[in-house]
CSV table of N, CA and C and ligand atoms in Angstrom, one decimal:
chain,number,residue,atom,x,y,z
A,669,UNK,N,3.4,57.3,117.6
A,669,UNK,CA,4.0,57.5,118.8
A,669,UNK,C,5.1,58.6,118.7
A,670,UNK,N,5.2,59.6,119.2
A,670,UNK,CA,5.9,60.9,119.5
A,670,UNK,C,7.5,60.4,119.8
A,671,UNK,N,8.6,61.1,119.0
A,671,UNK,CA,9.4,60.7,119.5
A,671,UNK,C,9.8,61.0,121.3
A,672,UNK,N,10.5,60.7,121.9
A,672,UNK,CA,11.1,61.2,123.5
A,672,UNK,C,12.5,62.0,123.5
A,673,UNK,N,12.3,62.9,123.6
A,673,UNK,CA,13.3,63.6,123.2
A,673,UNK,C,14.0,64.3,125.1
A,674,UNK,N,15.2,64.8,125.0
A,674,UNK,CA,15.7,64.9,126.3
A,674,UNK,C,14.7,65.8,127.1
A,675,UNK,N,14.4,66.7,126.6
A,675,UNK,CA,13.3,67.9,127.3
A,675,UNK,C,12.4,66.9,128.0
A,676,UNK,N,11.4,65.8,127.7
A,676,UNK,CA,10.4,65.0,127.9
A,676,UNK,C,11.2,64.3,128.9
A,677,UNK,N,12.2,63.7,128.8
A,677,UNK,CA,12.6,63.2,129.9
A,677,UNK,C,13.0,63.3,130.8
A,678,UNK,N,13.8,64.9,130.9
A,678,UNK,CA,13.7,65.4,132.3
A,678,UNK,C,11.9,66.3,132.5
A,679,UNK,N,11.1,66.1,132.0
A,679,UNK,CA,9.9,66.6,132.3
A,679,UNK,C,9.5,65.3,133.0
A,680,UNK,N,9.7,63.9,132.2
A,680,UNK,CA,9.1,63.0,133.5
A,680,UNK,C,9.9,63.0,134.4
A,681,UNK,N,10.9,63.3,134.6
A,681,UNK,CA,11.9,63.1,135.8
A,681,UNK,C,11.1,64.4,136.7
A,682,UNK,N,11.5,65.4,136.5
A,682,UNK,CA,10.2,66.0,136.7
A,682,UNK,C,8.8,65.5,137.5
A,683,UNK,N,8.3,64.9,136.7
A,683,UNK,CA,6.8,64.5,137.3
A,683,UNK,C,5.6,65.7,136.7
A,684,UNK,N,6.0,65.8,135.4
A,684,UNK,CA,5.3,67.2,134.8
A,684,UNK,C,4.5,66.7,133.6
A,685,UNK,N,4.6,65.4,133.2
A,685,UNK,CA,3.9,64.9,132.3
A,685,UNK,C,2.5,64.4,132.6
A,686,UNK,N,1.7,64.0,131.9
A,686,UNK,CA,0.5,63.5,132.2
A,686,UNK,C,0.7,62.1,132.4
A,687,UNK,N,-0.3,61.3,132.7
A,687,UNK,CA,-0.6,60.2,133.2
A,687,UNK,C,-0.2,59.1,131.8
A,688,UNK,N,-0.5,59.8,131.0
A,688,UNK,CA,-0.6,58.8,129.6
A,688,UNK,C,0.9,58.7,128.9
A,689,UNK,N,1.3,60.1,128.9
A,689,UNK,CA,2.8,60.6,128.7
A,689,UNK,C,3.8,59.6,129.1
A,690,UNK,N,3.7,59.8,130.8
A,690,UNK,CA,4.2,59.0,131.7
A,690,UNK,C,4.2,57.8,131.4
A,691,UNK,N,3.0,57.1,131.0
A,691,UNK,CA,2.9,55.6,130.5
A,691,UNK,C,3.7,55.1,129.7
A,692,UNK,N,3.6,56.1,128.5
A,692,UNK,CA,4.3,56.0,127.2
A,692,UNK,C,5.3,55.8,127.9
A,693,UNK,N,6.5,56.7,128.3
A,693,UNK,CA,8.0,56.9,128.3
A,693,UNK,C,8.0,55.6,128.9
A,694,UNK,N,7.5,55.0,130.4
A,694,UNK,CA,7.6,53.8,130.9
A,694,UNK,C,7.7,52.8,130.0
A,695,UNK,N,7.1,52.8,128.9
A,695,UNK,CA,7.0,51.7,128.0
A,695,UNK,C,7.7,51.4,127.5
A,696,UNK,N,8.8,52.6,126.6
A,696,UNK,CA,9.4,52.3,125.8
A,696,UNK,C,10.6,52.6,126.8
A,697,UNK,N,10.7,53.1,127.6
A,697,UNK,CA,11.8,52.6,128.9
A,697,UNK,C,12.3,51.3,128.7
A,698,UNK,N,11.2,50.5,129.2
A,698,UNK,CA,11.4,48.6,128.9
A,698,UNK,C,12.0,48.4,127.8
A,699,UNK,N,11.2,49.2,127.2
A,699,UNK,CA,11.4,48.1,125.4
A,699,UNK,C,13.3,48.9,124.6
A,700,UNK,N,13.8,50.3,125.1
A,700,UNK,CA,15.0,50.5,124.6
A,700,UNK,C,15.8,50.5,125.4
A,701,UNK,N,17.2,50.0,125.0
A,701,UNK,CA,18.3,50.0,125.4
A,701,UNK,C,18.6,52.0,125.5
A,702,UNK,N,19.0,52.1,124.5
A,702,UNK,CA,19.4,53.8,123.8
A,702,UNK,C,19.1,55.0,125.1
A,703,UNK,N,17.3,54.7,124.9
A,703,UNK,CA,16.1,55.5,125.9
A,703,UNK,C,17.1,55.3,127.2
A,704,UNK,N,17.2,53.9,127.6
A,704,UNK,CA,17.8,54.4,129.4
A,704,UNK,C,18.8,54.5,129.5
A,705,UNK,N,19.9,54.2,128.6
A,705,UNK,CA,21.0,55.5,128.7
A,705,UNK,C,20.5,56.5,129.0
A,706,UNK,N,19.8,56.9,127.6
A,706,UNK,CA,19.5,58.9,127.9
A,706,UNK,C,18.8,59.2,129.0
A,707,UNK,N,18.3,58.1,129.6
A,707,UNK,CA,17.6,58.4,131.2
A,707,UNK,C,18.7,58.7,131.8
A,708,UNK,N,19.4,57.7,132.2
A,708,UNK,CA,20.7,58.1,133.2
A,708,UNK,C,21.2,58.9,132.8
A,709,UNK,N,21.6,59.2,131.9
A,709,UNK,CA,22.2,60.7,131.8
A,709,UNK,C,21.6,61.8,131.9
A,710,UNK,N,20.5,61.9,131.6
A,710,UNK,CA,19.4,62.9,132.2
A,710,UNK,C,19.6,63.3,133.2
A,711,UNK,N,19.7,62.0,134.4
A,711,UNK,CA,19.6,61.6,135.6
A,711,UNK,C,20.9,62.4,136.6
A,712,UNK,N,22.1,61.9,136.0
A,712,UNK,CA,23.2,62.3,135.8
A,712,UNK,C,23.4,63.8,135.9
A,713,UNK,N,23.0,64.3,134.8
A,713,UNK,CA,22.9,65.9,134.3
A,713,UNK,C,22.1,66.5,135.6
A,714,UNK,N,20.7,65.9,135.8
A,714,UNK,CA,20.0,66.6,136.9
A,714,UNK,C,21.1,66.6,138.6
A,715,UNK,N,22.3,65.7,138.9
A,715,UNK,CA,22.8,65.3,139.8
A,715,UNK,C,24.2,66.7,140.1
A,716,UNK,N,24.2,66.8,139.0
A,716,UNK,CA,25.5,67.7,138.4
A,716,UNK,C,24.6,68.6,139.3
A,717,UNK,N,23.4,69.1,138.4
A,717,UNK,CA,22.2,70.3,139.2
A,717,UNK,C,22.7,71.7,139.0
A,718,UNK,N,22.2,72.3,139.9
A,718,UNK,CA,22.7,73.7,140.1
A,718,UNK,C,23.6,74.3,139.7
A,719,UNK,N,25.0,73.5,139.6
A,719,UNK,CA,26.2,74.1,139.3
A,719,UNK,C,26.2,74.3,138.1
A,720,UNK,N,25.5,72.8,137.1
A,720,UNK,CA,26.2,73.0,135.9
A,720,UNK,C,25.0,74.0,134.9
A,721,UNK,N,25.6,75.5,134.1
A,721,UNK,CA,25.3,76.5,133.5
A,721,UNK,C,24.2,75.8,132.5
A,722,UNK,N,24.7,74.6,131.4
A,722,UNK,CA,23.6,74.4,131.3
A,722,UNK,C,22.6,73.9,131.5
A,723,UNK,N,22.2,73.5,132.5
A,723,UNK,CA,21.0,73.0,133.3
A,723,UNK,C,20.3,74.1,133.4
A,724,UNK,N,21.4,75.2,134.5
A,724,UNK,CA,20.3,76.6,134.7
A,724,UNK,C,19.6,77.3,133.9
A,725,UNK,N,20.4,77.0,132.9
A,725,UNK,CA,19.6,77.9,131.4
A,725,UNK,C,18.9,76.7,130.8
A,726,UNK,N,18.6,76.1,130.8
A,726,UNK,CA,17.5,74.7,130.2
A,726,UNK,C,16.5,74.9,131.2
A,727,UNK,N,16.7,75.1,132.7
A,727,UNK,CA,15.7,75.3,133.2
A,727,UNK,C,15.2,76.8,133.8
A,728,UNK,N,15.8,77.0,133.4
A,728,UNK,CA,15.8,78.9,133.9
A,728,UNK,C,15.5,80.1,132.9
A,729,UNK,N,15.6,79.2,131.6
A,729,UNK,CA,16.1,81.0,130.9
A,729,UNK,C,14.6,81.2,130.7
A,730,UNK,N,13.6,80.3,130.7
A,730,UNK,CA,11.9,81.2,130.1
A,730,UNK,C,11.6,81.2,131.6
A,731,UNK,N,12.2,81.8,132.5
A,731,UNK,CA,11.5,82.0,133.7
A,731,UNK,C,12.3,83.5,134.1
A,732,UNK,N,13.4,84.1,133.2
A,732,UNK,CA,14.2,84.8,133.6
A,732,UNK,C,13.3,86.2,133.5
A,733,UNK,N,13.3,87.3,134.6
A,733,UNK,CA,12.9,88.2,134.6
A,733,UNK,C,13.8,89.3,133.2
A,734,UNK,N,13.3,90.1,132.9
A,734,UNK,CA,13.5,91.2,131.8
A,734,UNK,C,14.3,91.7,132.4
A,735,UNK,N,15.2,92.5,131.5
A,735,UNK,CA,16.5,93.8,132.4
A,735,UNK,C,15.5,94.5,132.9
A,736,UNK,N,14.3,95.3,131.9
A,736,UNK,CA,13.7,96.3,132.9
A,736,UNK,C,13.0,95.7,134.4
A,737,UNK,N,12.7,94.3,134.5
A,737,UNK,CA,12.4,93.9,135.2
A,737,UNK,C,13.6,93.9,136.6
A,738,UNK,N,14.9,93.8,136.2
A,738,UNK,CA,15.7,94.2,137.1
A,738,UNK,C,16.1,95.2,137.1
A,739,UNK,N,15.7,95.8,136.3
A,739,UNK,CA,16.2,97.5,137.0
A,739,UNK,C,15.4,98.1,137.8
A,740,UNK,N,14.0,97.7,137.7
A,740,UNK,CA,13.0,98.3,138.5
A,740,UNK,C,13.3,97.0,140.4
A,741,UNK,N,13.7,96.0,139.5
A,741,UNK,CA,13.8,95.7,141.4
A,741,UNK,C,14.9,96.0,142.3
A,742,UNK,N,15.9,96.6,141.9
A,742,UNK,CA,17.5,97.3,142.1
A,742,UNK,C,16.3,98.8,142.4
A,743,UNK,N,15.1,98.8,141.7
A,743,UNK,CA,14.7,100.3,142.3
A,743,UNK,C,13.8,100.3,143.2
A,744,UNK,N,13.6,98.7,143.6
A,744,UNK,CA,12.8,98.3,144.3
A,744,UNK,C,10.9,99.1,144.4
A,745,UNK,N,10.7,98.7,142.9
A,745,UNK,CA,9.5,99.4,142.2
A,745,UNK,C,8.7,98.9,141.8
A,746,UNK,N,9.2,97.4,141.9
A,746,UNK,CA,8.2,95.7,141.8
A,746,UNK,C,6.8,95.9,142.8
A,747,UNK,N,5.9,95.1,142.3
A,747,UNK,CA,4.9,94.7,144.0
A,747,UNK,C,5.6,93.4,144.2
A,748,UNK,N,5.1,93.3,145.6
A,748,UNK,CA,5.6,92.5,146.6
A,748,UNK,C,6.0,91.0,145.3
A,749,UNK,N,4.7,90.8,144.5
A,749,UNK,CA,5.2,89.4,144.5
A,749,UNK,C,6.0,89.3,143.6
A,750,UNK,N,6.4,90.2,142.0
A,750,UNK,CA,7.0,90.2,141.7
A,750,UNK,C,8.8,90.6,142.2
A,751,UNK,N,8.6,91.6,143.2
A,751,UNK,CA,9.9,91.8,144.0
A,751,UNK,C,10.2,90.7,144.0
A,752,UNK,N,9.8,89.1,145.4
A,752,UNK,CA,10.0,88.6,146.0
A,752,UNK,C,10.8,87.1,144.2
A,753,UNK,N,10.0,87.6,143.7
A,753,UNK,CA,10.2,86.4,142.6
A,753,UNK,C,11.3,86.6,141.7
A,754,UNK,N,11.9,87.8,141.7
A,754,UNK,CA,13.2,87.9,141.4
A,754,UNK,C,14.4,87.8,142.4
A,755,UNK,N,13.7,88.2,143.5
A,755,UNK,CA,15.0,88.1,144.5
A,755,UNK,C,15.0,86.3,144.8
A,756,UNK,N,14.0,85.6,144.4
A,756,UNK,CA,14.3,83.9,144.9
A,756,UNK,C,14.9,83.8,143.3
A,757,UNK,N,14.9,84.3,142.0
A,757,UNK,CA,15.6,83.6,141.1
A,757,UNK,C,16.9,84.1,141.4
A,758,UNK,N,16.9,85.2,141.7
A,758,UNK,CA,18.4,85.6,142.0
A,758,UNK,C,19.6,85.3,143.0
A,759,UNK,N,18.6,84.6,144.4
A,759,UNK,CA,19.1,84.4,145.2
A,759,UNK,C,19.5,83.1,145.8
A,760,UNK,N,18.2,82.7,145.3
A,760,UNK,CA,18.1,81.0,145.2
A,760,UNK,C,18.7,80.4,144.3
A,761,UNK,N,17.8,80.6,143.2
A,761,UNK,CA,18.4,79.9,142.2
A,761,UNK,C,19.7,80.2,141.8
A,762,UNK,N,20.4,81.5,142.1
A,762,UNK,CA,21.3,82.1,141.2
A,762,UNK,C,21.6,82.6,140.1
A,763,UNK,N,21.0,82.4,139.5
A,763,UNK,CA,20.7,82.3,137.6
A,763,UNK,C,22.1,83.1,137.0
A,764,UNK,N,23.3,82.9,136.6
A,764,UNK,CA,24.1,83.4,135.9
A,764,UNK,C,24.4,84.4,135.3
A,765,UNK,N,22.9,84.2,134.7
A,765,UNK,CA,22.7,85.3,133.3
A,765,UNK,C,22.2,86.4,133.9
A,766,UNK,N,20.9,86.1,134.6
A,766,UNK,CA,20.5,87.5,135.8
A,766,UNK,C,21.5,88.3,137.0
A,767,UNK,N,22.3,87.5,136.8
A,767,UNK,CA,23.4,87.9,138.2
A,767,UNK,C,24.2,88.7,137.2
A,768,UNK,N,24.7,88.2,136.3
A,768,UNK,CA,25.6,89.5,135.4
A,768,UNK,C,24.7,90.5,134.8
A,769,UNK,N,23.8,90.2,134.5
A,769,UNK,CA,22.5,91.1,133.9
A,769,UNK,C,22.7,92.6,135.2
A,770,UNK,N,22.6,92.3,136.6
A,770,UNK,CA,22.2,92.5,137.1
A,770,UNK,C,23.5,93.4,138.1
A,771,UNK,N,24.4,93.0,137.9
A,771,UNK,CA,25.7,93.6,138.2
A,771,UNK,C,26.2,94.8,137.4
A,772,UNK,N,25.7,94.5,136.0
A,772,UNK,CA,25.8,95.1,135.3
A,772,UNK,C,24.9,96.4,135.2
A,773,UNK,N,23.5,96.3,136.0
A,773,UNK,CA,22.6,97.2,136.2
A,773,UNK,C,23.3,97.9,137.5
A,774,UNK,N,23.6,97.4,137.9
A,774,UNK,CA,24.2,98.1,139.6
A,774,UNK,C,25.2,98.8,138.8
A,775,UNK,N,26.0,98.7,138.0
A,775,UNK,CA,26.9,99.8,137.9
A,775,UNK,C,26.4,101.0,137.1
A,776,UNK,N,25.5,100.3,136.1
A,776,UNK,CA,25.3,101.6,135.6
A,776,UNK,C,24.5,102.9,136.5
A,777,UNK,N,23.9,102.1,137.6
A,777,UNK,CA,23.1,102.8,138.6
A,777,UNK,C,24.3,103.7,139.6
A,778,UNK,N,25.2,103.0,139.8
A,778,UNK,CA,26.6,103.4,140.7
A,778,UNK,C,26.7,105.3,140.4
A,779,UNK,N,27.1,105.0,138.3
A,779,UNK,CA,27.2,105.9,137.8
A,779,UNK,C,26.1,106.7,137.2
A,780,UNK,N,25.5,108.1,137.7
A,780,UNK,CA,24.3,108.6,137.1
A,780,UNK,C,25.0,108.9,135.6
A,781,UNK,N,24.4,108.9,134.6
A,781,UNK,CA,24.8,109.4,133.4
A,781,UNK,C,25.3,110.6,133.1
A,782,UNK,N,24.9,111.8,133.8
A,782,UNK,CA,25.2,112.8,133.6
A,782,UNK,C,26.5,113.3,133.9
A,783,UNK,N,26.6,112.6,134.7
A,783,UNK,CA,28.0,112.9,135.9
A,783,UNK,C,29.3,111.8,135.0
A,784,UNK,N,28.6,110.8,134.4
A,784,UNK,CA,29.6,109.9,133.9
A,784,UNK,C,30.1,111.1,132.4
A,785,UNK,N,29.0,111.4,132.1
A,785,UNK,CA,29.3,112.0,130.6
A,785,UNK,C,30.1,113.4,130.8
A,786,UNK,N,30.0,114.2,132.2
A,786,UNK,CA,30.7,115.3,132.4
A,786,UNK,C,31.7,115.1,132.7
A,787,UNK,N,32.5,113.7,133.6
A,787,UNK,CA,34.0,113.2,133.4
A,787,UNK,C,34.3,112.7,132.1
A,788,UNK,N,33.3,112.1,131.4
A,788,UNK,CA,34.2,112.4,130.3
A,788,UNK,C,34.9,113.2,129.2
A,789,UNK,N,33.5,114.4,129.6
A,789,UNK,CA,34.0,115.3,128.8
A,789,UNK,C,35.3,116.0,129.3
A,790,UNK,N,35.2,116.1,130.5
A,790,UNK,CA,36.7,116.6,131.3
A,790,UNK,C,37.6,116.0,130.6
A,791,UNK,N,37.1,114.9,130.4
A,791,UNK,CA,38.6,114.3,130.2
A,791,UNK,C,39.0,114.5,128.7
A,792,UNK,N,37.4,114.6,127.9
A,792,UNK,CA,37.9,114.9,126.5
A,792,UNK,C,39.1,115.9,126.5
A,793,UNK,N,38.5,117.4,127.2
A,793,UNK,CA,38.9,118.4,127.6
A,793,UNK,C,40.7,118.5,127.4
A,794,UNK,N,41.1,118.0,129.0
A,794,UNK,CA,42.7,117.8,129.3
A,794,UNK,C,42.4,116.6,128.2
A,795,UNK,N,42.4,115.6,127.6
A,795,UNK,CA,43.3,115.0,127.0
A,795,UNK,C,43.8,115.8,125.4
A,796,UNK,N,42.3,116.4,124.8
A,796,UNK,CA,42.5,117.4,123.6
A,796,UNK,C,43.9,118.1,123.8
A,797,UNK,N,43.5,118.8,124.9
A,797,UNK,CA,44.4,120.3,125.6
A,797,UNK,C,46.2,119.7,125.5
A,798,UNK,N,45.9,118.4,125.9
A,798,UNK,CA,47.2,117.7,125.9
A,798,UNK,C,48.2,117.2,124.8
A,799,UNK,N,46.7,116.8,124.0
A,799,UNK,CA,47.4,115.9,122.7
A,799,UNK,C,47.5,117.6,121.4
A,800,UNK,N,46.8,118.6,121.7
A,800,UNK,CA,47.3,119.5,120.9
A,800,UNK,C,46.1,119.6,119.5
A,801,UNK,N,45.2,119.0,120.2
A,801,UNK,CA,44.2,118.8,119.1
A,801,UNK,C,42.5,119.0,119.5
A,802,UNK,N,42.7,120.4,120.0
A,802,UNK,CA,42.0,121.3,120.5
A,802,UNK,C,40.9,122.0,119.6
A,803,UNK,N,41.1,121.8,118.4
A,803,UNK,CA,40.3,122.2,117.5
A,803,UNK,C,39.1,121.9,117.3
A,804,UNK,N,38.5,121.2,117.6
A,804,UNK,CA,36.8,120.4,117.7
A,804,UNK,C,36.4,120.8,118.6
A,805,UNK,N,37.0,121.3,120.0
A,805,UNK,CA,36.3,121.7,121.3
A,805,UNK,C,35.9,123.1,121.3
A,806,UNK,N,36.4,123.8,120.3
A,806,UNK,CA,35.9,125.2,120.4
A,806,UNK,C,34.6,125.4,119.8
A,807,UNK,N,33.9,124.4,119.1
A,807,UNK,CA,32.8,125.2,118.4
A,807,UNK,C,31.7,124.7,119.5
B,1076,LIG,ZN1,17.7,84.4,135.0
């Protein structure tokens, strides 16, 4: 017999196990004390839900789209069903990790590179010019 480990048990909570699976956990449901603690807390944990971070990432992180996956839907370059499937993890679900992931893409989009790298060369510029150490800029 397989141990039951927490993953299995929010899988039967779930309803994602098989018939036999199912059987099993029911069984030794009866038979331990220990086991239905870790049910109710399971139970518990699933009640928390949405809010609590690790739930979403226990249940979220092997479903999370790729950064280039969100850079291309910020470029809206997805087909429809992938579009639609990030904007419900993102919008629906919320996912934490994709929302900073993803904020984080929006800025670098804000700023084109080119234009970021020529303020800062400005700025190398006046600040060199300033600090007197102008020497590296001439070659
Ligand atoms: Zn995600």
């Amino acid at each position: 017999m397989s141990e039951i480990t927490r993953e299995k048990l929010h899988a039967y909570l779930d309803d994602a196990l098989t018939d036999a699976e199912t059987a099993q956990i029911e069984q030794a449901l009866r038979n331990s004390d220990p086991l239905r603690r870790a049910l109710r807390q399971a139970m518990q944990e699933r009640d928390r839900g949405d809010h609590s971070l690790g739930a979403v990432w226990r249940r979220e992180r092997l479903t999370c789209p790729t950064r280039e996956q969100l850079g291309s839907y910020l470029l809206q370059v997805l087909d429809d069903a992938q579009q639609e499937y990030v904007d419900f993890h993102l919008k629906t679900v919320a996912c934490p990790f994709c929302l900073a992931n993803l904020a984080d893409l929006q800025t670098l989009q804000k700023e084109p590179a080119p234009k970021a790298k020529e303020r800062r060369r400005r700025f190398f510029q006046s600040s060199a010019g300033f600090l007197g150490v102008a020497r590296d800029a001439r070659k």
